[in-house]
Amino acid sequence: MATTLKQLDYSVLQQCMHCGMCLPTCPTYVETKRERNSPRGRIALMRSIADGETQVTKSFGEEMYYCLGCLACVTACPAGVNYVELFETARADVERKGVLHTPQRGFWRWLTLEVLFMRPRLLRAVGMGLRWYQRSGVEKVVRGSGLLRLLPEGLRRLEPQTPVMSAVFSNGLIEEVEEPVGVRKYRVALLTGCVQDLAFAEVNRDTADVLLANGCEVVTPSVQPCCGSLHGHNGAPELAMELARRQLDLFEVESLDAIISNAGGCGSHLKHYGPLLKEDARYAERARLWDSKVRDVHEWLAEIGFRVPSAGCGVEEVTYHESCHLTHGQKVVAAPRLVLGSIPGLKVVELPESNWCCGSAGIYNITQPEQSAKLLKRKVEKIAETGVPVVATSNPGCHLQIAAELKADLGNKCKSVTQPVTLLAQAYRNERSGGVVNGEA
Ligand code: SF4
Ligand code: SF4
């Protein structure tokens, strides 16, 4: 049974010293200027519940779900407040008490958290169905026919945000074990993710290619469970623990030099299996070992001193949007820029407010569409200011969210979203095919 706010180590609740340094970094506080919509205000609410002064109410639940979980406050906080633990415990309390329950919300939570994201084969089967729908032309016909007007309002709003499925998923692109050409220096596991696997399988292929080009043997089980970040962030800690155990069972952790994630949100959660399973006598030690080996791909490349490509990637100018959980959760800030900066002929233009949330934040764009849309608008305006045609990011949620808006924003010169690891993979490919050095493929 996961901890509640009342059972939480009190020192975690006491860390906040009310200094307010986090306030200007919190997107919800900046929007409303209300104390209760700030990190400090939310922590005060959590503490009053732990102290038994107030109850978990509907309004508390709404406040916890208005928070993006972007962790900008964690970066700003001089007291080292463990906001992740507070926030996840608070949301779990909200779900336990059922204060936000409606039949519709209950159905969607059951379908996503308990059914689809607990069964990777079923999720892939749904992805295949969606791929057929999108590629066969049926989607076009349905959209043109006006049939979508029959959907309930919530679903109608979500329909344009449906991710485009990859032509082939990761298991069709990556062998279970792939060996580097030449000397094998490391043995690493590659985590393929859920959304990443279905919508950006080619990014997983690019990641494998980059790892191989740097002397890594790459182990990629063809069916992998969800990492559980969706569950951990949405008040379902028991399911998050179950998924963490399944990951630990799937990989020979001891034999690996690193466990590689290329999705900011997943990586941030994957590095915390130790605290998640600390009370589980069977898994606690392996979970700690696991945490010590999980690396974001850019972090790993910087750590091993990756090989600088000798050819360009076919892109001349790029800007970089930081995924919240990569930058604030994992503190991986310099490495993606190092990767981009290493590519010959590629000019990297700094994005103003690069670490300000784009509003994707897991399923925030679904649960809080208005606030999400405001943040997305702010993000694409900043991208437009750079005047560059390509933006790179390293999280499937950010990728989908920004790409959808750029497509609709006809005046924006930037039309393409990619990932740093994809550009590096392309540079290595151009190198092999004799591509030129000045950025042209
Ligand atoms: S996680 Fe983000 S939205 Fe939530 S309190 Fe911290 S800064 Fe504000
Ligand atoms: S910066 Fe940290 S200590 Fe200061 S108010 Fe915010 S959460 Fe509390």
JSON list of C-alpha atoms and ligand atoms in Angstrom, two decimals, residues 14-25 35 38-41 43 73-83 86, ligand 2:
[
{"chain": "A", "resi": 14, "resn": "GLN", "atom": "CA", "xyz": [8.53, 20.63, 6.41]},
{"chain": "A", "resi": 15, "resn": "GLN", "atom": "CA", "xyz": [11.17, 21.37, 3.78]},
{"chain": "A", "resi": 16, "resn": "CYS", "atom": "CA", "xyz": [9.36, 24.37, 2.34]},
{"chain": "A", "resi": 17, "resn": "MET", "atom": "CA", "xyz": [10.53, 27.57, 4.09]},
{"chain": "A", "resi": 18, "resn": "HIS", "atom": "CA", "xyz": [8.03, 29.79, 2.25]},
{"chain": "A", "resi": 19, "resn": "CYS", "atom": "CA", "xyz": [10.73, 31.90, 0.59]},
{"chain": "A", "resi": 20, "resn": "GLY", "atom": "CA", "xyz": [8.76, 32.29, -2.65]},
{"chain": "A", "resi": 21, "resn": "MET", "atom": "CA", "xyz": [11.75, 31.73, -4.95]},
{"chain": "A", "resi": 22, "resn": "CYS", "atom": "CA", "xyz": [9.64, 29.23, -6.90]},
{"chain": "A", "resi": 23, "resn": "LEU", "atom": "CA", "xyz": [6.77, 31.61, -7.62]},
{"chain": "A", "resi": 24, "resn": "PRO", "atom": "CA", "xyz": [8.04, 33.28, -10.83]},
{"chain": "A", "resi": 25, "resn": "THR", "atom": "CA", "xyz": [8.96, 29.87, -12.28]},
{"chain": "A", "resi": 35, "resn": "GLU", "atom": "CA", "xyz": [-1.10, 31.76, -3.78]},
{"chain": "A", "resi": 38, "resn": "SER", "atom": "CA", "xyz": [1.71, 28.19, -6.50]},
{"chain": "A", "resi": 39, "resn": "PRO", "atom": "CA", "xyz": [4.12, 25.47, -5.32]},
{"chain": "A", "resi": 40, "resn": "ARG", "atom": "CA", "xyz": [4.29, 27.12, -1.88]},
{"chain": "A", "resi": 41, "resn": "GLY", "atom": "CA", "xyz": [0.51, 27.31, -1.65]},
{"chain": "A", "resi": 43, "resn": "ILE", "atom": "CA", "xyz": [2.61, 22.47, -0.24]},
{"chain": "A", "resi": 73, "resn": "CYS", "atom": "CA", "xyz": [9.64, 24.71, -8.81]},
{"chain": "A", "resi": 74, "resn": "VAL", "atom": "CA", "xyz": [12.12, 21.94, -7.99]},
{"chain": "A", "resi": 75, "resn": "THR", "atom": "CA", "xyz": [14.85, 23.63, -10.02]},
{"chain": "A", "resi": 76, "resn": "ALA", "atom": "CA", "xyz": [14.12, 27.00, -8.40]},
{"chain": "A", "resi": 77, "resn": "CYS", "atom": "CA", "xyz": [13.85, 25.80, -4.79]},
{"chain": "A", "resi": 78, "resn": "PRO", "atom": "CA", "xyz": [16.90, 26.54, -2.61]},
{"chain": "A", "resi": 79, "resn": "ALA", "atom": "CA", "xyz": [15.58, 24.24, 0.14]},
{"chain": "A", "resi": 80, "resn": "GLY", "atom": "CA", "xyz": [15.56, 21.14, -2.08]},
{"chain": "A", "resi": 81, "resn": "VAL", "atom": "CA", "xyz": [11.84, 20.48, -1.58]},
{"chain": "A", "resi": 82, "resn": "ASN", "atom": "CA", "xyz": [10.93, 16.97, -2.76]},
{"chain": "A", "resi": 83, "resn": "TYR", "atom": "CA", "xyz": [7.93, 18.17, -4.74]},
{"chain": "A", "resi": 86, "resn": "LEU", "atom": "CA", "xyz": [4.56, 15.45, -2.28]},
{"chain": "B", "resi": 2, "resn": "SF4", "atom": "S1", "xyz": [11.28, 27.87, -3.37]},
{"chain": "B", "resi": 2, "resn": "SF4", "atom": "FE1", "xyz": [11.09, 25.98, -2.18]},
{"chain": "B", "resi": 2, "resn": "SF4", "atom": "S2", "xyz": [11.26, 26.63, -0.06]},
{"chain": "B", "resi": 2, "resn": "SF4", "atom": "FE2", "xyz": [10.86, 28.48, -1.25]},
{"chain": "B", "resi": 2, "resn": "SF4", "atom": "S3", "xyz": [8.62, 28.68, -1.20]},
{"chain": "B", "resi": 2, "resn": "SF4", "atom": "FE3", "xyz": [9.09, 27.55, -3.05]},
{"chain": "B", "resi": 2, "resn": "SF4", "atom": "S4", "xyz": [8.93, 25.39, -2.45]},
{"chain": "B", "resi": 2, "resn": "SF4", "atom": "FE4", "xyz": [9.07, 26.59, -0.55]}
]
